[in-house]
Short mmCIF file of C-alpha atoms in Angstrom, two decimals:
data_model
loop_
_atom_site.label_atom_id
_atom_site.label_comp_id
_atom_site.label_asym_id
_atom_site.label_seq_id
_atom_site.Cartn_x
_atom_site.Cartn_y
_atom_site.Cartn_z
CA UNK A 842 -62.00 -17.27 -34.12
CA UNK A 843 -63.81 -14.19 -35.12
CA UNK A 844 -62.04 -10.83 -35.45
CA UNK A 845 -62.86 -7.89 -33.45
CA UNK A 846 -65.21 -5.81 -34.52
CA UNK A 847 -66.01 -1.99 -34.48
CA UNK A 848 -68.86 0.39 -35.88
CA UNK A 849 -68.13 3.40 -38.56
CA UNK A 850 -71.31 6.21 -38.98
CA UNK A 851 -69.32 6.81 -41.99
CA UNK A 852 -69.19 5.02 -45.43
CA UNK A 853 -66.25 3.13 -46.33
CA UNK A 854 -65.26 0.99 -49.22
CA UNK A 855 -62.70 -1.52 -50.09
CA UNK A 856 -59.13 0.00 -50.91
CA UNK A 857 -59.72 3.48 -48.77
CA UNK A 858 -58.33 4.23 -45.39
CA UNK A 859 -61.04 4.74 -42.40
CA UNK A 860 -60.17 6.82 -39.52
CA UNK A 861 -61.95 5.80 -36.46
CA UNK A 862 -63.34 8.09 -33.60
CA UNK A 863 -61.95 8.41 -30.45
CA UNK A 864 -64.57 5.91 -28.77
CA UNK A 865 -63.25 3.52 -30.93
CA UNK A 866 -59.69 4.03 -30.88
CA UNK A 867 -60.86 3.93 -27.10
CA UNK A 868 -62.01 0.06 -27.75
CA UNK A 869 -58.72 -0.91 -29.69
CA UNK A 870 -56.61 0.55 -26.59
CA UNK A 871 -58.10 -1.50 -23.72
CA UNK A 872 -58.37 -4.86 -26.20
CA UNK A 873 -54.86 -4.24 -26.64
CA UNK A 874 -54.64 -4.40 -30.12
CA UNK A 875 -51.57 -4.37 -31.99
CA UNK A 876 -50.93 -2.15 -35.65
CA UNK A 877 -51.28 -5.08 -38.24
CA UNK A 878 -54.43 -6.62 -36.64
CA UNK A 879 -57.23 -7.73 -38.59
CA UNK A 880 -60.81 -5.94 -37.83
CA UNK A 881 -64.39 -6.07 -38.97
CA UNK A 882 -66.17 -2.86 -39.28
CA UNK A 883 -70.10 -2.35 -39.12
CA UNK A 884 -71.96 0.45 -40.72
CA UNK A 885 -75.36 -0.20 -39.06
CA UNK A 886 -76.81 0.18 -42.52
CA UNK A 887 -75.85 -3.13 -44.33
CA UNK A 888 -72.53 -2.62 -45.07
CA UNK A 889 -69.90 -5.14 -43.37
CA UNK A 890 -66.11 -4.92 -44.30
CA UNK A 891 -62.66 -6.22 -43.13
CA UNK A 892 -59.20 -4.50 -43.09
CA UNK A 893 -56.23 -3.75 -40.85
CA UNK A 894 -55.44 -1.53 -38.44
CA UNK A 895 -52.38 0.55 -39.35
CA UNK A 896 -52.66 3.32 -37.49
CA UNK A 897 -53.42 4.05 -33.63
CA UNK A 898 -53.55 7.46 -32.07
CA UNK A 899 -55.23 9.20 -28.94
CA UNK A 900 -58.27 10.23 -30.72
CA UNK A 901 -58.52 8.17 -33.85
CA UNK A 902 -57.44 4.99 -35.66
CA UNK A 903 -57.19 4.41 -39.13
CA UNK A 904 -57.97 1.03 -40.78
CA UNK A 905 -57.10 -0.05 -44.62
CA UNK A 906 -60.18 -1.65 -45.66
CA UNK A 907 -59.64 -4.44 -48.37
CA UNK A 908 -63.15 -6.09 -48.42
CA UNK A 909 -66.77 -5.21 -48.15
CA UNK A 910 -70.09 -7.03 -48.29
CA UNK A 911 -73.50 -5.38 -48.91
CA UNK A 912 -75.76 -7.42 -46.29
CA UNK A 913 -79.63 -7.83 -47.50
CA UNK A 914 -81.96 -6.43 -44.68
CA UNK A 915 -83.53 -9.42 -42.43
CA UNK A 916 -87.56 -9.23 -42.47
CA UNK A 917 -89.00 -6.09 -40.96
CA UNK A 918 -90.19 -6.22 -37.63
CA UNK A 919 -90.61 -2.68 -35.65
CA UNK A 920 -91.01 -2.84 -31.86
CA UNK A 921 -93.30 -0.27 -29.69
CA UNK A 922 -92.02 0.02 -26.23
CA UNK A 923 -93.07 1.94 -23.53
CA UNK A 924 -91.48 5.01 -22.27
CA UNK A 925 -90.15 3.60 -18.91
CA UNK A 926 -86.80 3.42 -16.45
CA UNK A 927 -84.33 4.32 -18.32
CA UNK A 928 -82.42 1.93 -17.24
CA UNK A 929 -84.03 -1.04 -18.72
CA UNK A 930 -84.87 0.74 -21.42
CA UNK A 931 -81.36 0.75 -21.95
CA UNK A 932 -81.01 -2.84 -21.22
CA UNK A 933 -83.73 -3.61 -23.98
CA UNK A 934 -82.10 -1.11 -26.60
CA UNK A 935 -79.26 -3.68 -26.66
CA UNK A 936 -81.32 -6.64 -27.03
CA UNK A 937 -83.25 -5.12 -30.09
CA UNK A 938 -79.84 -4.82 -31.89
CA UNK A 939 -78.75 -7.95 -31.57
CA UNK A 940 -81.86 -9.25 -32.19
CA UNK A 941 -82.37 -7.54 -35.32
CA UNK A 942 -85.11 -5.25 -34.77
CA UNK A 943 -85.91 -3.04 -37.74
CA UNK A 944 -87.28 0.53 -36.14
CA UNK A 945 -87.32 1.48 -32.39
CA UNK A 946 -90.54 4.00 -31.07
CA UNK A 947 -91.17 4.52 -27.10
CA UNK A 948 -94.86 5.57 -26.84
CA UNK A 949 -96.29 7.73 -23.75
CA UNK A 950 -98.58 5.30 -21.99
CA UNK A 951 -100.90 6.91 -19.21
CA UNK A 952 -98.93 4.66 -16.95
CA UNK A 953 -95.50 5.82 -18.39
CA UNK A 954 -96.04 9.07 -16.27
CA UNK A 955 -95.78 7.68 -13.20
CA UNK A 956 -92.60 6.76 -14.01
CA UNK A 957 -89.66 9.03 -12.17
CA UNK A 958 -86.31 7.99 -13.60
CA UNK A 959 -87.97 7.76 -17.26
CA UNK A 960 -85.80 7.64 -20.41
CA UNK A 961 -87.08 10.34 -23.00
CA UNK A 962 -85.30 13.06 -25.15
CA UNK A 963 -82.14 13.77 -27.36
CA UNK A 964 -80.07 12.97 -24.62
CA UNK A 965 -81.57 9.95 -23.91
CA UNK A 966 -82.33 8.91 -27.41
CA UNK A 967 -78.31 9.59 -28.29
CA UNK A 968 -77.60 6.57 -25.37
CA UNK A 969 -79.67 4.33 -26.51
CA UNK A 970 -78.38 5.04 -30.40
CA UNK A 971 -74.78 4.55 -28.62
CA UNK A 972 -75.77 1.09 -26.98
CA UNK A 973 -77.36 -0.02 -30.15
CA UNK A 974 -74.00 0.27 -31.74
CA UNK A 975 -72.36 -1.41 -29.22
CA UNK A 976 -74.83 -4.48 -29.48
CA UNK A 977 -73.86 -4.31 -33.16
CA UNK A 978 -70.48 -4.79 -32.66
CA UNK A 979 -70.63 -7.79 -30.57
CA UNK A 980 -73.52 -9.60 -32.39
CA UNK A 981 -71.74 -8.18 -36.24
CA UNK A 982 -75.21 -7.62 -37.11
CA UNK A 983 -75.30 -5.63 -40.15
CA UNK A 984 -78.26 -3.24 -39.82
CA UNK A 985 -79.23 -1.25 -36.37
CA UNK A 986 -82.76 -0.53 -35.98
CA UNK A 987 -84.14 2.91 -37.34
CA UNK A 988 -84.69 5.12 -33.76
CA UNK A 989 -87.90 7.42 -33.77
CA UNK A 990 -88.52 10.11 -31.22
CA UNK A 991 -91.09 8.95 -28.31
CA UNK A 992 -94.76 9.64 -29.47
CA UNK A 993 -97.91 9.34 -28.06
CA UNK A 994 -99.85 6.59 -29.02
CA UNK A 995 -102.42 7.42 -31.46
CA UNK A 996 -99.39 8.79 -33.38
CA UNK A 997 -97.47 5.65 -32.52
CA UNK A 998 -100.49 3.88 -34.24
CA UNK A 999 -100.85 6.03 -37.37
CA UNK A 1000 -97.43 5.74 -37.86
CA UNK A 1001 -96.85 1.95 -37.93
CA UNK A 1002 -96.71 0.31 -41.16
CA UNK A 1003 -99.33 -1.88 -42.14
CA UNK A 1004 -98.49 -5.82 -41.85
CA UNK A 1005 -98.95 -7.95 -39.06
CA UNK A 1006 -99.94 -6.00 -35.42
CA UNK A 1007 -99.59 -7.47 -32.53
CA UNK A 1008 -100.11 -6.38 -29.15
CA UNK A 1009 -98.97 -8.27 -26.17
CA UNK A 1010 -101.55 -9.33 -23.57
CA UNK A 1011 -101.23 -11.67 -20.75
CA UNK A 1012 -104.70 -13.04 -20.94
CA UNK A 1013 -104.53 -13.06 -24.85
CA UNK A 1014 -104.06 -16.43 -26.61
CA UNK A 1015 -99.99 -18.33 -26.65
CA UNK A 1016 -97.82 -16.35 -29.72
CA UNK A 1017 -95.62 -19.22 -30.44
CA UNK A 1018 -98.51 -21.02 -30.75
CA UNK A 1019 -101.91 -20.60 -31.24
CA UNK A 1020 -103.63 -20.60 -34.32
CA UNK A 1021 -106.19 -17.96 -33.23
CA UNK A 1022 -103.86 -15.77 -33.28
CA UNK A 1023 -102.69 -16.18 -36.77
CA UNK A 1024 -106.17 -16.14 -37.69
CA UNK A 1025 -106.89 -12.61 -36.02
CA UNK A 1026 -103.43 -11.06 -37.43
CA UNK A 1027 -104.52 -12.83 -41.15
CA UNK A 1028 -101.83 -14.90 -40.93
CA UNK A 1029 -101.54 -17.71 -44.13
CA UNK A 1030 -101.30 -21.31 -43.40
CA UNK A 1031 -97.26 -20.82 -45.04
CA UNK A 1032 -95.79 -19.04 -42.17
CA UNK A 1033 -95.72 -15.00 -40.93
CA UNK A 1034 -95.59 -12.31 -43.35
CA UNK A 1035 -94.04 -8.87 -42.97
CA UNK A 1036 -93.83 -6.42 -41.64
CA UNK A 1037 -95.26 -7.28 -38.37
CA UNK A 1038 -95.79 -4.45 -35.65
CA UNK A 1039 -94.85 -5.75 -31.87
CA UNK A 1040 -96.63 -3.54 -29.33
CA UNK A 1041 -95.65 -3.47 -25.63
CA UNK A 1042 -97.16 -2.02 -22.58
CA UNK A 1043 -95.93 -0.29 -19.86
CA UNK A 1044 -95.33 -1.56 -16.06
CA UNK A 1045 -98.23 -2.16 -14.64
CA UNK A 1046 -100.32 -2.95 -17.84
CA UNK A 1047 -102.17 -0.84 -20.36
CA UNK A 1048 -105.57 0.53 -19.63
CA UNK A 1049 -108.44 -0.83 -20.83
CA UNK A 1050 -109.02 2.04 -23.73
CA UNK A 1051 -105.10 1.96 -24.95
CA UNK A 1052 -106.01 -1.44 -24.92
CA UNK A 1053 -109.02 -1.25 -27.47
CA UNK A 1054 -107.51 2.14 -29.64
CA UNK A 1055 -105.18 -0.90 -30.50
CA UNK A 1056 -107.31 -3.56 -31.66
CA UNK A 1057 -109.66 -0.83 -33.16
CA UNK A 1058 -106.22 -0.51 -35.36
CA UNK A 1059 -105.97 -3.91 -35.86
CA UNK A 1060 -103.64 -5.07 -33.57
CA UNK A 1061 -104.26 -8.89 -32.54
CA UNK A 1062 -103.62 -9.42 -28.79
CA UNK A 1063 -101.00 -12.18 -27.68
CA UNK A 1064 -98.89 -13.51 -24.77
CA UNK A 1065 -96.23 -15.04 -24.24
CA UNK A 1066 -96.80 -17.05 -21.32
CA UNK A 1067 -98.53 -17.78 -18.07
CA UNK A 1068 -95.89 -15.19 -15.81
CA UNK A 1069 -96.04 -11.34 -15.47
CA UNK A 1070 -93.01 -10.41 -17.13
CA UNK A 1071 -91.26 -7.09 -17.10
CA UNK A 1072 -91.82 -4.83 -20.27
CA UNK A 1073 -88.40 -5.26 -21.61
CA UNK A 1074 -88.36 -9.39 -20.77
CA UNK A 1075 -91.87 -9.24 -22.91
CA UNK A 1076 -90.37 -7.29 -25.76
CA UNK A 1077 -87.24 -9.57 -26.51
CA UNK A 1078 -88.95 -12.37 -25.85
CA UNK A 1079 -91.34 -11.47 -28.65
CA UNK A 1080 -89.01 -10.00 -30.43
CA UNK A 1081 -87.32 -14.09 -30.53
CA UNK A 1082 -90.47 -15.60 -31.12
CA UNK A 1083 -91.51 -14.02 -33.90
CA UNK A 1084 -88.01 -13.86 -35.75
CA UNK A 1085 -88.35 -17.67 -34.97
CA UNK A 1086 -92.41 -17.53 -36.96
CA UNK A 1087 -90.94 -16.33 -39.68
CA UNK A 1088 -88.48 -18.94 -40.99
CA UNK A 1089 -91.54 -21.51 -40.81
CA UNK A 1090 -95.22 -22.04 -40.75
CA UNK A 1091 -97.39 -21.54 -37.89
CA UNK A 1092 -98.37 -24.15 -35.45
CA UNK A 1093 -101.72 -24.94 -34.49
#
């Protein structure tokens, strides 16, 4: 049975005491968890440990850690989501976590405008940090995904990494898998490389021109299926499929 499992923004190492914020001590108080219990604890930046809780207060717990493990990072892959309801924005900020995405960057689509209840600024970018690090705790993934301010998109583009673009397009060839599209990313025969670069447009769809200032970058257009799925549906499951590519060759 696995322990529960709680995430520190500050460092901690085997044979120190860690005092927990409130939010947490928060979490311990409605699991009911008694002085003496065993807990994980997350740093969101590799680090996974394992103590006891041996001290429980209004504001603050304290844990004596007695083990740590440095986790390797998992194969870069950086999502580009629209800015969009905030809501399922949200929704899809939680899914990234546990799905180990590596960076997070809404981009300003001409559609994303239009949009009334849309989730952009500090405010908004400190929620979606805070549901990120609740998705960490329950998946006790070890990294959380690097968060960059919204940005339009020909700064979006400049500022993803070089790798593996792809852009996802209803009428574009099958992800999982179509060989054409391996070809037009410059994919090898052995399997995906990193980093790759997952690109999602807004409701609605991307116009034509975002459309083309994206292959122009080199960004190979792909579905995922026959449907019209919702930006954030789109985004994890491409975010699945492509963890899934890279464990094992592609498939013609």
């Amino acid at each position: 049975m696995s322990i529960p499992s709680f995430y520190s923004a500050e460092p901690f190492a085997s044979g120190q005491q860690l005092t927990l914020g409130e939010g947490e001590a928060h979490h311990i108080r409605v699991r009911r968890l008694d002085i003496g219990t065993r807990v994980a604890l997350l740093d969101g930046q590799g680090t996974r440990g394992e103590g006891t809780l041996v001290r429980l207060a209004k504001r603050n717990a304290t844990v004596q850690v007695d083990r740590i493990e440095q986790v390797p990072p998992p194969a870069p892959v950086h999502l580009l989501l629209p800015i969009a309801d905030k809501d399922r924005m949200l929704w899809l900020a939680e899914k990234a976590a546990e799905l180990g995405a590596t960076s997070w960057r809404p981009v300003q689509y001409r559609r994303s405008r239009s949009v009334a209840a849309r989730g952009e600024g500090t405010v908004f970018t400190q929620k979606v940090a805070a549901r990120m690090q609740s998705a960490l705790e329950q998946s006790r993934n070890a990294w959380l995904p690097t968060i960059y301010p919204e940005a339009t998109l020909d700064r979006a583009i400049a500022a993803a990494p070089k790798g593996v673009r792809l852009l996802l397009d209803g009428d574009a060839p099958a992800l999982a898998r179509s060989a054409d599209v391996m070809r037009a990313a410059e994919v090898p025969a052995g399997g995906l490389p990193t980093p790759v670069v997952i690109a999602v447009g807004p409701e609605g769809g991307i116009e034509p021109d975002e459309t083309a200032r994206y292959v122009e970058a080199g960004f190979a257009r792909a579905s995922i299926g026959q449907t019209i799925l919702r930006f954030e549906t789109a985004a994890i499951a491409a975010l699945g499929i492509v963890r899934s590519l890279l464990d094992g060759p592609a498939t013609p």
